[in-house]
Amino acid sequence: MCLAVPGRVLDIGEKDGTRMATVDFGGVQKEVCLEYLPDLRVGEYAIVHVGFALQRLDEESARQTLALFEELGMLQEEFGDPWEQAAAQAGADSPWPFADGPYAEGPYAGEATAPQEAQEGRQ
């Protein structure tokens, strides 16, 4: 599911000519484009959807919405690790969803990729 989530602007800068901000969503920080809200300031809240700040929001409304999303588990769904979520949905005990994969055992157990020298040895 893709939500429009309220977040608080922590800082504002420019990236490749585009006005960007670091936004806090109840403990999770993401980079957000501010092109639709060019006058948004540090400390203010905005509704963010797919990386774009769309609408200014007052602090109380933002806090209530974040609390509700967290209560419903929607913040974890939106911002959590997709590998952990997939493993949980599959009922896996391991955080790595491919428990029988090439790095399930040995010195690189649980890692998504082995160091370069180990990868070269596998080719």
XYZ file of N, CA and C in Angstrom:
369
model
N 0.849 -1.172 0.000
C 0.000 0.000 0.000
C 0.892 1.232 0.000
N 0.478 2.254 -0.667
C 1.241 3.484 -0.723
C 0.388 4.595 -0.125
N 0.847 5.145 0.985
C 0.079 6.136 1.722
C 0.603 7.542 1.495
N -0.237 8.513 1.747
C 0.205 9.897 1.904
C 0.385 10.074 3.409
N 1.620 10.318 3.832
C 1.970 10.312 5.251
C 2.439 11.696 5.685
N 1.971 12.171 6.836
C 2.458 13.457 7.332
C 3.860 13.330 7.898
N 4.660 14.354 7.645
C 6.019 14.361 8.167
C 6.458 15.772 8.493
N 7.469 15.882 9.367
C 7.995 17.173 9.805
C 9.311 17.456 9.087
N 9.435 18.627 8.514
C 10.637 19.026 7.787
C 11.768 19.294 8.778
N 12.890 18.581 8.598
C 14.050 18.736 9.470
C 15.074 19.698 8.887
N 15.300 19.605 7.600
C 16.204 20.537 6.939
C 15.851 20.621 5.459
N 16.311 21.697 4.830
C 15.991 21.961 3.435
C 17.280 22.285 2.695
N 17.387 21.774 1.486
C 18.549 22.042 0.649
C 18.176 21.911 -0.814
N 19.189 21.859 -1.640
C 18.970 21.722 -3.073
C 19.779 20.550 -3.580
N 19.191 19.776 -4.465
C 19.865 18.628 -5.059
C 19.596 18.651 -6.555
N 20.631 18.799 -7.331
C 20.506 18.850 -8.790
C 19.491 19.891 -9.240
N 19.479 21.036 -8.573
C 18.584 22.120 -8.946
C 17.158 21.983 -8.445
N 16.898 20.979 -7.618
C 15.549 20.743 -7.090
C 15.552 20.976 -5.590
N 14.565 21.691 -5.088
C 14.429 21.952 -3.650
C 13.993 20.668 -2.951
N 14.825 20.217 -2.008
C 14.591 18.959 -1.310
C 14.639 19.186 0.194
N 14.063 18.234 0.932
C 14.074 18.309 2.391
C 14.283 16.926 2.975
N 14.847 16.911 4.181
C 14.841 15.702 4.990
C 13.607 15.812 5.868
N 12.752 14.797 5.807
C 11.478 14.822 6.523
C 11.418 13.633 7.468
N 10.945 13.893 8.686
C 10.806 12.866 9.709
C 9.357 12.386 9.764
N 9.183 11.076 9.625
C 7.862 10.449 9.687
C 7.794 9.576 10.930
N 7.677 10.188 12.088
C 7.576 9.422 13.325
C 8.799 8.571 13.598
N 9.988 9.076 13.307
C 11.221 8.350 13.573
C 11.933 7.858 12.326
N 11.263 7.802 11.212
C 11.869 7.410 9.944
C 12.111 8.675 9.133
N 13.338 8.848 8.658
C 13.666 10.045 7.889
C 13.878 9.687 6.424
N 13.289 10.497 5.560
C 13.383 10.290 4.111
C 13.642 11.616 3.425
N 14.225 11.528 2.233
C 14.416 12.704 1.403
C 13.153 12.931 0.582
N 12.694 14.201 0.551
C 11.410 14.536 -0.074
C 11.576 15.756 -0.977
N 10.918 15.727 -2.117
C 10.929 16.858 -3.045
C 9.919 17.906 -2.577
N 10.336 19.177 -2.590
C 9.466 20.278 -2.147
C 8.965 21.150 -3.300
N 9.080 20.701 -4.513
C 8.706 21.529 -5.658
C 7.233 21.940 -5.650
N 6.354 21.137 -5.095
C 4.927 21.489 -5.035
C 4.607 22.441 -3.885
N 5.506 22.542 -2.913
C 5.334 23.439 -1.766
C 6.604 24.275 -1.600
N 6.866 25.194 -2.513
C 8.137 25.928 -2.488
C 8.348 26.806 -1.263
N 7.274 27.151 -0.536
C 7.428 28.010 0.638
C 7.415 27.231 1.957
N 7.436 25.905 1.905
C 7.472 25.091 3.122
C 8.793 25.336 3.855
N 8.736 25.438 5.179
C 9.894 25.787 5.997
C 10.237 24.680 6.997
N 11.466 24.726 7.496
C 11.915 23.787 8.530
C 10.983 23.897 9.733
N 10.587 22.743 10.263
C 9.698 22.698 11.422
C 8.237 22.526 11.057
N 7.882 22.816 9.809
C 6.490 22.654 9.385
C 6.230 21.203 8.990
N 4.951 20.875 8.903
C 4.516 19.533 8.541
C 3.873 19.560 7.167
N 4.010 18.439 6.461
C 3.393 18.313 5.146
C 2.949 16.875 4.940
N 1.955 16.719 4.092
C 1.538 15.392 3.640
C 2.470 15.022 2.490
N 3.073 13.834 2.566
C 4.030 13.386 1.557
C 3.519 12.104 0.912
N 3.582 12.079 -0.405
C 3.177 10.885 -1.159
C 4.236 10.617 -2.214
N 4.714 9.393 -2.281
C 5.757 8.931 -3.197
C 6.910 9.923 -3.340
N 7.349 10.472 -2.213
C 8.518 11.325 -2.206
C 8.281 12.789 -2.520
N 7.026 13.218 -2.621
C 6.694 14.609 -2.904
C 5.824 15.176 -1.789
N 6.226 16.335 -1.249
C 5.392 17.044 -0.277
C 4.249 17.682 -1.056
N 3.013 17.351 -0.693
C 1.858 17.781 -1.476
C 1.020 18.866 -0.825
N 0.959 18.841 0.515
C 0.074 19.787 1.202
C 0.609 20.065 2.599
N 0.574 21.330 2.999
C 0.973 21.730 4.355
C -0.077 21.205 5.331
N 0.365 20.873 6.544
C -0.526 20.305 7.548
C -0.149 20.878 8.907
N -1.140 21.138 9.747
C -0.827 21.640 11.085
C -0.274 20.506 11.950
N 0.491 20.877 12.964
C 1.199 19.911 13.800
C 0.262 18.921 14.488
N -0.829 19.393 15.034
C -1.754 18.501 15.760
C -2.343 17.437 14.829
N -2.772 17.842 13.655
C -3.315 16.873 12.690
C -2.256 15.856 12.282
N -1.034 16.332 12.076
C 0.057 15.438 11.698
C 0.328 14.417 12.796
N 0.393 14.877 14.043
C 0.671 13.961 15.161
C -0.444 12.930 15.334
N -1.685 13.359 15.205
C -2.807 12.429 15.334
C -2.771 11.372 14.225
N -2.481 11.802 13.025
C -2.434 10.873 11.896
C -1.282 9.892 12.043
N -0.097 10.377 12.434
C 1.043 9.485 12.644
C 0.755 8.470 13.745
N 0.120 8.924 14.822
C -0.221 8.007 15.923
C -1.183 6.924 15.444
N -2.169 7.307 14.658
C -3.133 6.340 14.130
C -2.447 5.356 13.179
N -1.608 5.861 12.278
C -0.891 4.981 11.349
C -0.021 3.992 12.106
N 0.658 4.468 13.156
C 1.519 3.577 13.932
C 0.680 2.520 14.654
N -0.430 2.936 15.231
C -1.322 2.000 15.931
C -1.809 0.897 14.992
N -2.075 1.268 13.752
C -2.568 0.305 12.764
C -1.449 -0.477 12.086
N -0.193 -0.153 12.419
C 0.938 -0.835 11.807
C 1.254 -0.354 10.400
N 0.670 0.756 10.017
C 0.836 1.237 8.656
C 2.186 1.920 8.435
N 2.793 2.484 9.477
C 4.108 3.094 9.297
C 5.149 2.024 8.998
N 5.097 0.909 9.700
C 6.030 -0.185 9.433
C 5.798 -0.725 8.020
N 4.540 -0.833 7.630
C 4.220 -1.315 6.285
C 4.773 -0.379 5.216
N 4.665 0.917 5.459
C 5.109 1.909 4.477
C 6.621 2.098 4.477
N 7.258 2.101 5.669
C 8.668 2.449 5.776
C 9.569 1.308 6.220
N 8.996 0.167 6.570
C 9.814 -0.934 7.057
C 10.649 -1.570 5.965
N 11.525 -2.471 6.370
C 12.388 -3.188 5.450
C 11.550 -4.195 4.653
N 11.515 -4.097 3.326
C 10.671 -5.001 2.535
C 11.098 -6.461 2.636
N 12.399 -6.728 2.843
C 12.848 -8.109 3.003
C 12.322 -8.704 4.298
N 12.372 -7.920 5.374
C 11.837 -8.405 6.649
C 10.330 -8.624 6.551
N 9.640 -7.728 5.872
C 8.195 -7.869 5.716
C 7.852 -9.125 4.915
N 8.593 -9.384 3.843
C 8.343 -10.573 3.033
C 8.599 -11.839 3.839
N 9.682 -11.828 4.619
C 9.997 -12.990 5.449
C 8.916 -13.226 6.490
N 8.421 -12.139 7.094
C 7.371 -12.265 8.109
C 6.084 -12.809 7.491
N 5.742 -12.325 6.311
C 4.529 -12.802 5.636
C 4.649 -14.272 5.249
N 5.875 -14.694 4.931
C 6.100 -16.086 4.545
C 6.235 -16.995 5.757
N 6.329 -16.395 6.954
C 6.463 -17.182 8.168
C 7.880 -17.652 8.425
N 8.840 -17.010 7.777
C 10.243 -17.410 7.953
C 10.756 -16.941 9.308
N 11.634 -17.753 9.899
C 12.255 -17.395 11.168
C 13.454 -16.486 10.967
N 14.036 -16.526 9.800
C 15.249 -15.781 9.504
C 14.911 -14.441 8.859
N 15.677 -13.358 9.168
C 15.433 -12.086 8.503
C 15.796 -12.144 7.020
N 16.672 -13.073 6.627
C 17.026 -13.236 5.226
C 16.029 -14.212 4.626
N 15.253 -13.786 3.613
C 14.157 -14.619 3.129
C 14.594 -15.875 2.396
N 15.853 -15.999 2.006
C 16.294 -17.170 1.275
C 17.200 -17.995 2.168
N 16.594 -18.629 3.155
C 17.356 -19.351 4.168
C 18.187 -20.476 3.567
N 17.803 -20.973 2.386
C 18.570 -22.045 1.760
C 19.471 -21.510 0.647
N 19.649 -20.202 0.594
C 20.439 -19.557 -0.452
C 21.928 -19.790 -0.281
N 22.724 -19.203 -1.170
C 24.165 -19.456 -1.183
C 24.889 -18.991 0.070
N 24.317 -18.086 0.834
C 24.990 -17.573 2.022
C 24.218 -17.939 3.293
N 23.486 -19.042 3.252
C 22.710 -19.470 4.417
C 23.619 -20.009 5.517
N 24.776 -20.509 5.137
C 25.720 -21.059 6.100
C 27.095 -20.494 5.816
N 27.991 -20.668 6.740
C 29.372 -20.259 6.522
C 29.642 -18.840 6.981
N 30.800 -18.292 6.587
C 31.225 -16.993 7.115
C 30.360 -15.819 6.672
N 29.571 -15.982 5.621
C 28.750 -14.875 5.128
C 27.262 -15.103 5.405
N 26.954 -15.955 6.359
C 25.567 -16.288 6.672
C 24.762 -15.033 6.973
N 23.601 -14.954 6.367
C 22.692 -13.841 6.616
C 22.995 -12.596 5.822
N 24.067 -12.585 5.033
C 24.401 -11.406 4.250
C 23.757 -11.496 2.876
N 23.347 -10.360 2.353
C 22.736 -10.323 1.029
C 23.759 -10.676 -0.036
N 24.974 -10.225 0.129
C 26.041 -10.558 -0.812
C 27.316 -10.807 -0.033
N 28.141 -11.649 -0.576
C 29.433 -11.921 0.038
C 30.431 -10.874 -0.429
N 31.533 -10.730 0.278
C 32.586 -9.804 -0.170
C 33.066 -10.192 -1.577
N 33.667 -9.236 -2.252
C 34.062 -9.392 -3.651
C 34.906 -10.646 -3.880
N 35.872 -10.910 -2.992
C 36.757 -12.055 -3.201
C 35.972 -13.376 -3.160
N 34.940 -13.458 -2.338
C 34.132 -14.682 -2.283
C 33.275 -14.801 -3.530
N 32.775 -13.681 -4.042
C 31.971 -13.722 -5.258
C 32.808 -14.161 -6.448
N 34.059 -13.681 -6.512
C 34.940 -14.070 -7.611
C 35.221 -15.561 -7.581
N 35.340 -16.128 -6.380
C 35.590 -17.553 -6.245
C 34.415 -18.402 -6.676
N 33.208 -17.856 -6.681
C 32.000 -18.599 -7.051
C 31.785 -18.624 -8.552
N 32.477 -17.769 -9.285
C 32.218 -17.676 -10.733
C 32.851 -18.779 -11.517
